[in-house]
Coordinates of C-alpha atoms in Angstrom, one line a residue:
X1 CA -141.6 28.2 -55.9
X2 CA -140.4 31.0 -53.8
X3 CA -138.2 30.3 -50.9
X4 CA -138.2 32.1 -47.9
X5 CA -135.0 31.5 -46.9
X6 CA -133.0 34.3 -45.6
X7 CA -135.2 35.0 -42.8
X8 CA -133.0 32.8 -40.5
X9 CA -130.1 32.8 -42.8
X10 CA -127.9 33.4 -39.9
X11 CA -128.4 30.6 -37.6
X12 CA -127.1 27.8 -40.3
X13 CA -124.2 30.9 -41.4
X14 CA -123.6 31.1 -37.6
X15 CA -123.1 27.5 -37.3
X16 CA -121.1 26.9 -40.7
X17 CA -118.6 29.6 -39.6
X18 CA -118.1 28.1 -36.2
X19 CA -117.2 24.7 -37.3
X20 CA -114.9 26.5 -40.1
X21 CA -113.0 28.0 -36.6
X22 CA -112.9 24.8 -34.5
X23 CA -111.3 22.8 -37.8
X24 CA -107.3 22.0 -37.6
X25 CA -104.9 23.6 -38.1
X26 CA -106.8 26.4 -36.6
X27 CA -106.5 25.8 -32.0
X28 CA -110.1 26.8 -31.8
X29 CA -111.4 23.2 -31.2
X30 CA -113.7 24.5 -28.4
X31 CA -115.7 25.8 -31.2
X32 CA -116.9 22.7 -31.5
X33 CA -118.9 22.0 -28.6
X34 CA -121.6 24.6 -29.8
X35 CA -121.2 24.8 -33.2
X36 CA -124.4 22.9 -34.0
X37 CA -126.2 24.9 -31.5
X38 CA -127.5 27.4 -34.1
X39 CA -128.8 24.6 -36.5
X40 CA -131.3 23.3 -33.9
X41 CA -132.5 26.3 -32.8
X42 CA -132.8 26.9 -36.8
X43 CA -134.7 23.3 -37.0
X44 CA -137.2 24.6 -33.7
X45 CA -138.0 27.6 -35.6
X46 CA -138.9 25.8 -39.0
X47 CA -140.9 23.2 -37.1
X48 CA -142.6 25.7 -35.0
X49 CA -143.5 28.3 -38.2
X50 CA -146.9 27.7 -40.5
X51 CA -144.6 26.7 -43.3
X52 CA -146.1 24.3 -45.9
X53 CA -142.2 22.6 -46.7
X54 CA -140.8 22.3 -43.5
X55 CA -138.6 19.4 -44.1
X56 CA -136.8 21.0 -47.5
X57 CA -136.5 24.3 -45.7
X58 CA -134.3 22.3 -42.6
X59 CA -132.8 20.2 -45.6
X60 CA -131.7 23.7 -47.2
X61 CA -130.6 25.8 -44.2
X62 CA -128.8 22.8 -42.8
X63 CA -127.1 22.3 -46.7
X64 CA -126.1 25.9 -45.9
X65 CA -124.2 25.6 -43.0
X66 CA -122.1 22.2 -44.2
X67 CA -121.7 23.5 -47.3
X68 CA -119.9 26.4 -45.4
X69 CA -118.0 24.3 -43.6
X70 CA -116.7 22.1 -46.1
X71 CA -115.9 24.6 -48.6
X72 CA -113.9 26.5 -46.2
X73 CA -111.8 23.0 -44.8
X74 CA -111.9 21.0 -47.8
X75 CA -111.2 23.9 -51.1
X76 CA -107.6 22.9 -51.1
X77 CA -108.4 19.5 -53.0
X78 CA -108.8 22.0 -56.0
X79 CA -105.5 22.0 -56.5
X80 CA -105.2 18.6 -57.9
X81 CA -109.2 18.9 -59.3
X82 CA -111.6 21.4 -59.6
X83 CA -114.3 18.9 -60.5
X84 CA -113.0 16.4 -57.5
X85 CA -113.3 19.6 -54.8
X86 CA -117.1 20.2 -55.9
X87 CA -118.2 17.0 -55.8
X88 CA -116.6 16.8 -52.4
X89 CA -118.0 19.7 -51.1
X90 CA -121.6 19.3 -52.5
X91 CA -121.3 15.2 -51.3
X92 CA -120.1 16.1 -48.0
X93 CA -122.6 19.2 -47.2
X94 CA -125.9 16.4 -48.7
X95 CA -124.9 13.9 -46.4
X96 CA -124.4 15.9 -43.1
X97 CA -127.8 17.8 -44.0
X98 CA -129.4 14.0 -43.9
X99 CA -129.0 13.8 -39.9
X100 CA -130.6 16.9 -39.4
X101 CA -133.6 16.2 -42.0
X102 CA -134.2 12.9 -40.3
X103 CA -134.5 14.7 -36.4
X104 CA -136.6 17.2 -37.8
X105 CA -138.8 14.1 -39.4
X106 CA -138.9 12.2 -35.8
X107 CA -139.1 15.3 -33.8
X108 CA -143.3 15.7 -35.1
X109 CA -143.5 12.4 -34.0
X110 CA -141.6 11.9 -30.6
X111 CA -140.4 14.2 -27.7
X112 CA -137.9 16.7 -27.9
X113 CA -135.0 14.2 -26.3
X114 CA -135.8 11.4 -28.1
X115 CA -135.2 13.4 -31.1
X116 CA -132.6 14.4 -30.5
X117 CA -131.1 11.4 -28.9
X118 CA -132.0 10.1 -32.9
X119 CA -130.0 12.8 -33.9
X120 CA -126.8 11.6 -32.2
X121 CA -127.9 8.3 -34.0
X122 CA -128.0 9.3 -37.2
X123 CA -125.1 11.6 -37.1
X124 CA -123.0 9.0 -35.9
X125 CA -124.0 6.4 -38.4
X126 CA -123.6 9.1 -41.0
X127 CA -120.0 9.4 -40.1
X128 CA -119.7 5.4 -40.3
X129 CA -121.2 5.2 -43.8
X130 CA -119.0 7.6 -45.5
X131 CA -115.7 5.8 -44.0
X132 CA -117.3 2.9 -45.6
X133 CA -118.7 3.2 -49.0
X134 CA -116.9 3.7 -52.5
X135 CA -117.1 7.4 -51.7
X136 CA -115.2 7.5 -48.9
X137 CA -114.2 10.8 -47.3
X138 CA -113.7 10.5 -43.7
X139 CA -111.7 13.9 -43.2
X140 CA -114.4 15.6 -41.3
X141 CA -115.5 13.5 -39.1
X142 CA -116.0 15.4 -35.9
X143 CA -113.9 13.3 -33.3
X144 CA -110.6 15.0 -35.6
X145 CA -111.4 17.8 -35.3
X146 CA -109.5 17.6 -31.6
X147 CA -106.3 17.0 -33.1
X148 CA -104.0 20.3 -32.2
X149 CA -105.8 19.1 -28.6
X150 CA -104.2 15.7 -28.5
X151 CA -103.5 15.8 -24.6
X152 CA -107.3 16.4 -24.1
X153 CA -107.8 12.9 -26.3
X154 CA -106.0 10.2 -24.6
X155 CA -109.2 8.2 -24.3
X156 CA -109.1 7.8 -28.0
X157 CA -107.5 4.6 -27.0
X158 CA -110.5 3.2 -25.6
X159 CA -113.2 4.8 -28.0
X160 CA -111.7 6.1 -31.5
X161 CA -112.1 9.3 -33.0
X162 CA -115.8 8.4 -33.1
X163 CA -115.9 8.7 -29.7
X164 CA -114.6 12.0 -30.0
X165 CA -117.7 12.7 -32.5
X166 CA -120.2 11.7 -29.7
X167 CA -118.1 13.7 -26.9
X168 CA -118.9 16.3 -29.2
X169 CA -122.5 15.8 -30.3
X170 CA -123.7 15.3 -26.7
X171 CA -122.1 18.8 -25.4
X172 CA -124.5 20.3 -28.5
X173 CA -127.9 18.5 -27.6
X174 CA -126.8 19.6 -24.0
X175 CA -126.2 23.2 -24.7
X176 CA -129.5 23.6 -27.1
X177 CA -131.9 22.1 -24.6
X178 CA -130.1 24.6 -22.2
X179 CA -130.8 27.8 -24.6
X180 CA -134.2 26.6 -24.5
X181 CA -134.4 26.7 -20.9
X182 CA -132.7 29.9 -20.6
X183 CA -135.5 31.5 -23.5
X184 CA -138.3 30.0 -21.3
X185 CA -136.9 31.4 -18.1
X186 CA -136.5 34.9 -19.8
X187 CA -140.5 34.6 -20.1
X188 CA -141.0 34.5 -16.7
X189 CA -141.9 37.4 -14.6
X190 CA -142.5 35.2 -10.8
X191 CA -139.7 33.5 -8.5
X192 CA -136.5 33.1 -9.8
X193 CA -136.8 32.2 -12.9
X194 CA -133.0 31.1 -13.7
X195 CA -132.7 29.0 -10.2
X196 CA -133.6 25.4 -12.1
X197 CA -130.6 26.4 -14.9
X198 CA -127.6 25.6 -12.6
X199 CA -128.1 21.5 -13.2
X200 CA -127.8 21.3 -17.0
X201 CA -125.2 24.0 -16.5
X202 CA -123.4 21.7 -13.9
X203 CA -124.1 18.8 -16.8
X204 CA -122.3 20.4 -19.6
X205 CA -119.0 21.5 -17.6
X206 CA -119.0 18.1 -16.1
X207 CA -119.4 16.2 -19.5
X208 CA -116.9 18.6 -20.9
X209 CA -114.3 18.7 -18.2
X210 CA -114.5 14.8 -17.0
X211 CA -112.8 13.7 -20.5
X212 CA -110.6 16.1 -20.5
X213 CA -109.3 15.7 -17.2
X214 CA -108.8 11.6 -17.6
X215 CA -107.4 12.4 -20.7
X216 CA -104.7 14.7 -18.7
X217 CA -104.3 12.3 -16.4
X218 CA -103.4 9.7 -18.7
X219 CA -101.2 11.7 -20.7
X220 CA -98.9 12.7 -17.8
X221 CA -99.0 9.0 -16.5
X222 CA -98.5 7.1 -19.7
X223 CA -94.6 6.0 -20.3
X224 CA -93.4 4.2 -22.9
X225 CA -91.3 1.2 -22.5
X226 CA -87.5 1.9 -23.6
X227 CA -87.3 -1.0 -26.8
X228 CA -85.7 1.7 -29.6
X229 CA -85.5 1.5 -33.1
X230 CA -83.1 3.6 -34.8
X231 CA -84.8 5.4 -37.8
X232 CA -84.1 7.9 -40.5
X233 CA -87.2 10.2 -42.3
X234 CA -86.3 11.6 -46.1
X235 CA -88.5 14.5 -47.5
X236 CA -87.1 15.0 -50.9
X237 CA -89.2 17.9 -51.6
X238 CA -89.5 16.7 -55.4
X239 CA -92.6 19.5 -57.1
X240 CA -94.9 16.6 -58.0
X241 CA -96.3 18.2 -60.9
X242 CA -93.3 19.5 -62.9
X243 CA -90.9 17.4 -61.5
X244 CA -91.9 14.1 -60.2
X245 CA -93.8 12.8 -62.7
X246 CA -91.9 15.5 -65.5
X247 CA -88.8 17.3 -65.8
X248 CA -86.3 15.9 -63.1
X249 CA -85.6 12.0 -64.5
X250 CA -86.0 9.4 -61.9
X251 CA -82.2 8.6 -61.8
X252 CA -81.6 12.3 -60.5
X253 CA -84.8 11.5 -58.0
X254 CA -83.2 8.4 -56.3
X255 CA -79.7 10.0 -56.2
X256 CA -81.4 13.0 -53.9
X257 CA -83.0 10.2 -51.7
X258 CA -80.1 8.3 -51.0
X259 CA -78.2 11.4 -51.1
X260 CA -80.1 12.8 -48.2
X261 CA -80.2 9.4 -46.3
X262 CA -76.6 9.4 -46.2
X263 CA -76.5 12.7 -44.7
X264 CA -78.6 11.3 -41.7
X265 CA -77.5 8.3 -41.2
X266 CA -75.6 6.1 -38.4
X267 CA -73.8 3.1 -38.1
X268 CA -76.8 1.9 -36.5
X269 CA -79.6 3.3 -38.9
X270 CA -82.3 0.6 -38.6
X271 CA -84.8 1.7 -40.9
X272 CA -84.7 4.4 -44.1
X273 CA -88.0 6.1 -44.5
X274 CA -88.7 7.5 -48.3
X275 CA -91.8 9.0 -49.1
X276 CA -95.0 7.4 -51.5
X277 CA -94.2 7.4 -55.2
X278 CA -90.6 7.7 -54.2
X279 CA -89.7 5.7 -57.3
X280 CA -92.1 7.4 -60.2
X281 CA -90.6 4.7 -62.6
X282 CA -93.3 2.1 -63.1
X283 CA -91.3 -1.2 -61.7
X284 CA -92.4 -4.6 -63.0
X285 CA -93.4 -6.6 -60.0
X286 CA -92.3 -9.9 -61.8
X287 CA -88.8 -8.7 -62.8
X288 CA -88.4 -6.5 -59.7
X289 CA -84.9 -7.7 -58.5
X290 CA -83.5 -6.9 -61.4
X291 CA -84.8 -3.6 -61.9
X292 CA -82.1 -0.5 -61.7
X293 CA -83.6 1.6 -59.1
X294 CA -84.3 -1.1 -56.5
X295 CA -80.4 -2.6 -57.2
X296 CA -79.3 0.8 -56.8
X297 CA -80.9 0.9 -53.3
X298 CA -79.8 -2.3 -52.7
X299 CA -76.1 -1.3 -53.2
X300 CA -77.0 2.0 -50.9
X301 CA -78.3 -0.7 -47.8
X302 CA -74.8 -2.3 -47.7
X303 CA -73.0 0.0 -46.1
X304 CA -76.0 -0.6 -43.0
X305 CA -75.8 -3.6 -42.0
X306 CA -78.9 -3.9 -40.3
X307 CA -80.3 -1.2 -42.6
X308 CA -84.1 -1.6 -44.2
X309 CA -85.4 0.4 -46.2
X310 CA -89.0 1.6 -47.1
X311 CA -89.9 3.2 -50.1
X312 CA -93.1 3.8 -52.0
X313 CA -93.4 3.3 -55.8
X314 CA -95.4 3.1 -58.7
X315 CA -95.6 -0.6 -59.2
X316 CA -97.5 -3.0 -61.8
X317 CA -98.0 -6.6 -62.5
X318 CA -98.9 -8.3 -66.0
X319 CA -101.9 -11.1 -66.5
X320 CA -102.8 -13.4 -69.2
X321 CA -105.9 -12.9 -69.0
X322 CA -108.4 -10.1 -66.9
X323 CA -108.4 -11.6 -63.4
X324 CA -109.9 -7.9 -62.0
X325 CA -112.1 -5.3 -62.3
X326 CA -109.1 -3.0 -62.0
X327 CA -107.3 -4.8 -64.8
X328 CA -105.9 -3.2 -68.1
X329 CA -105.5 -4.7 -71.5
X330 CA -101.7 -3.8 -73.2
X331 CA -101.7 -1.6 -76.5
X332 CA -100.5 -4.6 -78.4
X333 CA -103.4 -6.6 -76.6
X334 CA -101.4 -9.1 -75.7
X335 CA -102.3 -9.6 -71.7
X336 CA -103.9 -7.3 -69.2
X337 CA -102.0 -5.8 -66.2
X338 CA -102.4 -4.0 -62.9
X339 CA -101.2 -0.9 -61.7
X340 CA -100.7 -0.2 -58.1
X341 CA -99.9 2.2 -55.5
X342 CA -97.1 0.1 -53.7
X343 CA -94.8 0.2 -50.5
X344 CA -91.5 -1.9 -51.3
X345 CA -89.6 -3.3 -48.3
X346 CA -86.2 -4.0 -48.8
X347 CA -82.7 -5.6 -46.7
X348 CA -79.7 -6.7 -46.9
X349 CA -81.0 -10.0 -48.5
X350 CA -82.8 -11.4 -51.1
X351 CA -86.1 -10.9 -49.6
X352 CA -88.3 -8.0 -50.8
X353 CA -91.7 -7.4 -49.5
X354 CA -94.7 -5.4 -51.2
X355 CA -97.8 -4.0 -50.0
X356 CA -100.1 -2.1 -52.4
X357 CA -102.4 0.8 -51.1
X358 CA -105.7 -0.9 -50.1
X359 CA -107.7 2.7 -49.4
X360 CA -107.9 4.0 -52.6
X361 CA -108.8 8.1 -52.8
X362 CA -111.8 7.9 -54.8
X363 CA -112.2 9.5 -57.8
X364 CA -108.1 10.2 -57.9
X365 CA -106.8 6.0 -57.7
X366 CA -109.7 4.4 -58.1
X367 CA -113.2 4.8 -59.5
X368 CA -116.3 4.7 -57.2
X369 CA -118.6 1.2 -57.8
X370 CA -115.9 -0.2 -60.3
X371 CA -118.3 -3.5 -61.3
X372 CA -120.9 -0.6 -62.1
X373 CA -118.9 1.9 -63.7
X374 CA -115.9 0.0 -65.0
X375 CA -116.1 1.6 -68.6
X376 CA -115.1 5.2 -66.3
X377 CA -112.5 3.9 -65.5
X378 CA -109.9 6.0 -67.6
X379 CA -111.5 8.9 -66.1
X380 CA -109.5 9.0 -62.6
X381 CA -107.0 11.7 -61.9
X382 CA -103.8 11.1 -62.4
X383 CA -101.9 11.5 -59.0
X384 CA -99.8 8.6 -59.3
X385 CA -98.0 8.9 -62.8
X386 CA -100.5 6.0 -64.1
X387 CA -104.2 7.1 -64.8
X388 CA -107.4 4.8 -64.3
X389 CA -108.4 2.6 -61.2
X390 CA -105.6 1.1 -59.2
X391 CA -105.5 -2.1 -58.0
X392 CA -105.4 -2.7 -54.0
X393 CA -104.3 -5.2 -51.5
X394 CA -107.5 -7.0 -49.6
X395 CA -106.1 -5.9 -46.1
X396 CA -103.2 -4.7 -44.4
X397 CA -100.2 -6.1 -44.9
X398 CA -97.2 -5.7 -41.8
X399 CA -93.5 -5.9 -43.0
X400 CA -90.8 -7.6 -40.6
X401 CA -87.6 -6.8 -40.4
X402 CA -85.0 -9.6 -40.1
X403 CA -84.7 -8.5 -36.9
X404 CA -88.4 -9.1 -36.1
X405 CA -89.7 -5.5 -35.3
X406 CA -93.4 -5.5 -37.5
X407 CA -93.5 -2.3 -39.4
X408 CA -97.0 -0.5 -40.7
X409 CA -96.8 0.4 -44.3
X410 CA -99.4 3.2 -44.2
X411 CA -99.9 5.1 -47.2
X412 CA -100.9 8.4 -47.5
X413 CA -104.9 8.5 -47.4
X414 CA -105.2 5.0 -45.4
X415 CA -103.8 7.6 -42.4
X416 CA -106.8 8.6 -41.9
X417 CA -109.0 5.6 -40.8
X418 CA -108.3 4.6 -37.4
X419 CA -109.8 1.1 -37.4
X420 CA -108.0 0.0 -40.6
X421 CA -104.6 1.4 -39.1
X422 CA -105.5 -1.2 -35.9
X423 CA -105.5 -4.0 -38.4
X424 CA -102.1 -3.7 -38.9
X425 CA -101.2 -3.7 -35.0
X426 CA -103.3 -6.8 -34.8
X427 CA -100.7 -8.3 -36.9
X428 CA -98.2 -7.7 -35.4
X429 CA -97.3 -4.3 -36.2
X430 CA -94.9 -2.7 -33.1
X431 CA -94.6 1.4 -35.0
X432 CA -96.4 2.8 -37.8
X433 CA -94.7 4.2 -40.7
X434 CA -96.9 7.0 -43.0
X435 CA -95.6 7.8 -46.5
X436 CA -97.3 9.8 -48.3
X437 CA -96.6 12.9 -51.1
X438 CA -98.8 15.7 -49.7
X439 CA -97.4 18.4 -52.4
X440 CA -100.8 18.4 -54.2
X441 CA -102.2 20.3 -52.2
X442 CA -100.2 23.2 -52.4
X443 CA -99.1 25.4 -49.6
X444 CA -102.8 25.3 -47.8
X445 CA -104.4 23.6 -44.7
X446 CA -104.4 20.1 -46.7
X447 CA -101.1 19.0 -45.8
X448 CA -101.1 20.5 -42.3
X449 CA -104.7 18.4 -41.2
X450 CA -103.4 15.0 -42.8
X451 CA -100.0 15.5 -40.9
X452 CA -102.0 16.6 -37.5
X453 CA -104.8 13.5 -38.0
X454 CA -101.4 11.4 -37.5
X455 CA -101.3 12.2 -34.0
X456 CA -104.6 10.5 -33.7
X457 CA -103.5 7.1 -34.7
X458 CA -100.7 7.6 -32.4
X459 CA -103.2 7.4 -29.2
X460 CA -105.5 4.9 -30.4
X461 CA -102.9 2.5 -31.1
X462 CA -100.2 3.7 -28.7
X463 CA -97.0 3.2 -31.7
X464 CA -94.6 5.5 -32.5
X465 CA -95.1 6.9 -35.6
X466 CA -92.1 7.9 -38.2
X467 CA -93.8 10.1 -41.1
X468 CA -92.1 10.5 -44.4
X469 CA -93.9 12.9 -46.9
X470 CA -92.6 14.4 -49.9
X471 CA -92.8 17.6 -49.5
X472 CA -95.4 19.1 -46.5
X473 CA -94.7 17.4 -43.3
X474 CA -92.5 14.8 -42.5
X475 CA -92.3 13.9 -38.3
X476 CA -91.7 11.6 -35.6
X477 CA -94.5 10.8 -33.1
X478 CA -94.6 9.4 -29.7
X479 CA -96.9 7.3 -28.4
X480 CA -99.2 9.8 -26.7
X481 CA -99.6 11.8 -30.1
X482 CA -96.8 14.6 -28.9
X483 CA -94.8 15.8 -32.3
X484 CA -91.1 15.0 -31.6
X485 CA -89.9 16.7 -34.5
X486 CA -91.1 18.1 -37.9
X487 CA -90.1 19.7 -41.0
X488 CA -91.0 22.7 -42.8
X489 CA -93.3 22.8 -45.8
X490 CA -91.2 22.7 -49.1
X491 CA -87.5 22.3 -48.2
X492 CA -85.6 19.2 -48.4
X493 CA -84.8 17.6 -45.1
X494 CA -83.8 14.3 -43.5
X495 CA -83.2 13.3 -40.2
X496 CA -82.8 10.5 -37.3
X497 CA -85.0 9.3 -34.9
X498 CA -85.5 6.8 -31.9
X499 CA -88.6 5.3 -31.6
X500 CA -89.7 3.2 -29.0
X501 CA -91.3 -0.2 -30.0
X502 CA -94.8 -1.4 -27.8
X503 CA -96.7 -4.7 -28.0
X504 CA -99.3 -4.1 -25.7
X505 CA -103.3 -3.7 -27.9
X506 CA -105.4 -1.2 -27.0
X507 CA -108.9 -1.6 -26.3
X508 CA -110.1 0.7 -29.2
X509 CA -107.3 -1.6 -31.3
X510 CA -109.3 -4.9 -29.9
X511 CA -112.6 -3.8 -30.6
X512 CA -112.5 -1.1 -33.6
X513 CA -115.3 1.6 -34.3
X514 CA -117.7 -0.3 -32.2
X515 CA -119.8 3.1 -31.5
X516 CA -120.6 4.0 -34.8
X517 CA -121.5 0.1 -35.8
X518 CA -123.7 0.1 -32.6
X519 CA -124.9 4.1 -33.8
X520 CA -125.8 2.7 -37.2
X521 CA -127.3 -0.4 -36.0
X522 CA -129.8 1.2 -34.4
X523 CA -130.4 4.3 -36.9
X524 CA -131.6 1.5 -39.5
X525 CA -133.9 0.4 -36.7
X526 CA -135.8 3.7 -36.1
X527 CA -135.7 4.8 -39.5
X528 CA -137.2 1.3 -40.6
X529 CA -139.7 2.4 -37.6
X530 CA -140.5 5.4 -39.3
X531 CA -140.8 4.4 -42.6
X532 CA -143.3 1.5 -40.9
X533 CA -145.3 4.1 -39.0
X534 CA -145.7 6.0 -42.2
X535 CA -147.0 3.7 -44.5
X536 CA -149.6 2.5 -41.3
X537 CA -150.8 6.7 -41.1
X538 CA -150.9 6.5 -44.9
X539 CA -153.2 3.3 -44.6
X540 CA -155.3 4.4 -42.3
X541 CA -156.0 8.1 -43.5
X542 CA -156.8 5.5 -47.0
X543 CA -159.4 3.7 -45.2
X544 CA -161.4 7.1 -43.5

């Protein structure tokens, strides 16, 4: 089969290339707001031509474009696995192509702007799905794509980043239906023919502008209440693959992390910040107080007397018999036992708390549709200094301090899903701690999106957010997503904070991604419509 496919090879390059512009860390967000522009009129062109394969040729142009656009965001997950980046980039480019197949498939059947209304529908519910399957990848959902713009944002507090996705998608239906107008009016040869252009003009600055300027209002309004918490941030800058996990022992790693605390640390030093996998020695969850490392931290806390501490580690717990799907049997086959991806909490007292990662990376800490694919298991990349499936907590867990201020235990990836972050603040949870490693990635725009994506969480949930990462970024946020301080990439660094504590819930905290449930909702009602008015035309052309 020949395809004729360069013929409007530009449009989905066009589009592919602007989206690649509008991504963090690049401040071209505006980019955005027409990016998808070119793919529509692509879609019109297709629909319009004598082609016999109209729906594979959108499916391929539009593959094009996203394949553009995740290669050029996403290629830094290479670092840490070739395989893991193409099956990212090929994953993500399928799925975003599915939105556009689908309008193409209910524009021959329906008007132009109930098409593309579906499109917004599908897009939407798109984005919800892969936040919420065992191939997860949120990273490029559109709504975060705002992030070096977080004083245009403020209303992420009421809607999510979602919301952000749909400020977005609109602008685009808006703008295409105006480039059709303005190709019409071209046509004309009588009367003014650009006179009737001014009100979808008009429409687009307003639905552009009137976020923007709430937003700005909100941002210069919103104070936070003075209730501080006294904080220090470590970045030990360990290389986490020939160090962490290799040549520099784990007794020389805790040494530089309490080291560096003590360099920033005051009388009054509430809470020490260290970074995931902090402690690469795999601790025994059912001996754990007796463990070297955490009674060496423990002799580090009692010179801070209300001094807590918050560390990640590489944790495991042994079983009898096999209780999970994530469970591994001992060499000596004597028991099964878990590994996990843990945050320890400890104090000047006998109390220790633990959390273990509960949003996995798939593919890297845990392996996609475990009951299915369970014998894969030993497949996973090793990015934790333990290889196969982790095990996970069921749901957020907060830590209190004996002082009562709730804490957020946020580990690395789980940053990046604003509705699971809100769990935590509906327990209770008064600032949100990130730790994460961010030196796979290398010195590319990985590190620099996960640290901006922070911000987000900052305005939906309106906490203060202390960041401690490896190497990459480690920061202090404010409540309305402004960057108090940061470090630089690959240098060890540690430093104090005040943060202020806040109480109050958000409505986006109260009521989660509720536009992409209600988006996906109705997405499975018009395409089980479709699907029903298919097999009807089907039946019918049967009975002729």
């Amino acid at each position: 089969m020949k395809f004729q496919f360069d013929k409007n090879l530009h449009l989905p390059v066009i589009s592919g290339l602007f989206l690649c512009l509008a991504w963090p860390p690049l401040p071209l967000a505006p980019f955005l707001f027409i990016a998808l522009v070119p793919l529509f009129l692509m879609e019109k062109i297709i629909a319009e031509s004598d082609k016999k394969d109209k729906a594979s040729s959108v499916f391929r142009h539009s593959f094009l474009s996203f394949f553009i656009f995740n290669l050029f965001t996403i290629y830094w997950i290479y670092n840490a696995s070739f395989f893991g980046a193409v099956v990212a980039v090929l994953l993500g480019s399928l799925l975003m192509s599915l939105p556009f197949v689908l309008y193409h498939q209910m524009r021959r059947i329906v008007s132009l702007k109930t098409a593309l209304t579906g499109f917004v529908i599908f897009w939407l519910a798109y984005e919800y799905l892969h936040a919420n399957w065992d191939l997860n990848f949120p990273w490029l959902t559109l709504g975060s794509g705002f992030a070096n713009y977080h004083s245009w944002i403020q209303w992420y507090e009421y809607v999510g980043t979602y919301g952000g996705s749909l400020w977005v998608l609109v602008v685009n239906v808006i703008a295409f239906q105006l480039l059709i107008k303005i190709k019409n009016a071209a046509k004309q040869t009588k009367g003014h023919p650009y006179a009737h252009l001014l009100a979808p003009i008009l429409q687009i600055v307003f639905i552009i502008l009137l976020p923007i300027l709430f937003s700005l209002t909100i941002y210069h309004q919103y104070e936070e209440k003075l209730n501080e918490a006294n904080v220090v941030i470590v970045q030990p800058n360990i290389d986490p693959y020939n160090e962490k996990f290799g040549s520099m022992s784990a007794k020389d790693q805790i040494e530089r992390l309490i080291s560096l605390s003590k360099k920033a640390a005051k009388p009054n030093t509430e809470f020490f910040i260290w970074p995931e996998t902090a402690l690469t020695k795999n601790v025994d969850e059912d001996d754990i107080r007796n463990d070297f490392f955490i009674q060496e931290i423990k002799k580090f806390l009692l010179e801070y007397k209300n001094g807590n501490l918050i560390t990640g580690a590489s944790t495991y717990r042994s079983y009898p018999e096999n209780v999970t799907t994530t469970a591994r049997k001992y060499e000596d086959g004597n028991g099964f036992y878990d590994v996990f991806n843990t945050a320890i909490f400890l104090e000047n007292s006998e109390r220790i708390q633990l959390y273990h990662k509960s949003k996995l990376v798939p593919g890297v800490e845990q392996m996609p549709f475990p009951n299915a694919l369970k014998f894969l298991g030993p497949l996973a990349i090793d990015l934790g200094g333990s290889i196969g499936s982790l095990g996970k907590e069921k749901k957020p867990l907060v830590f209190y301090a004996q002082s009562g201020i709730g804490v957020a235990p946020i580990i690395c990836y789980e940053s990046i899903y604003g509705e699971y972050v809100t769990d935590y603040v509906k327990q209770g949870a008064q600032l949100l701690f990130i730790i994460t490693n961010d030196g796979w990635w290398g010195n590319t725009s990985g590190f620099k999106q996960h640290a901006l994506y922070a911000k987000l969480r900052a305005i939906e949930t309106r906490r203060s957010i202390a960041r401690s990462a490896n190497t990459g970024i480690s920061s202090v946020i404010n409540q309305r997503g402004d960057v108090l301080f940061e470090t630089e990439w690959w240098t060890p660094a540690s430093f104090a904070a005040t943060l202020n504590l806040n109480d109050e819930i958000t409505f986006y905290v109260k009521y989660g991604d509720w536009i992409p449930k209600l988006a996906s909702i109705f997405a499975a009602i018009t395409i089980l419509a479709m699907l029903v008015r298919k097999f009807y035309v089907k039946l019918n052309q049967g009975k002729r």
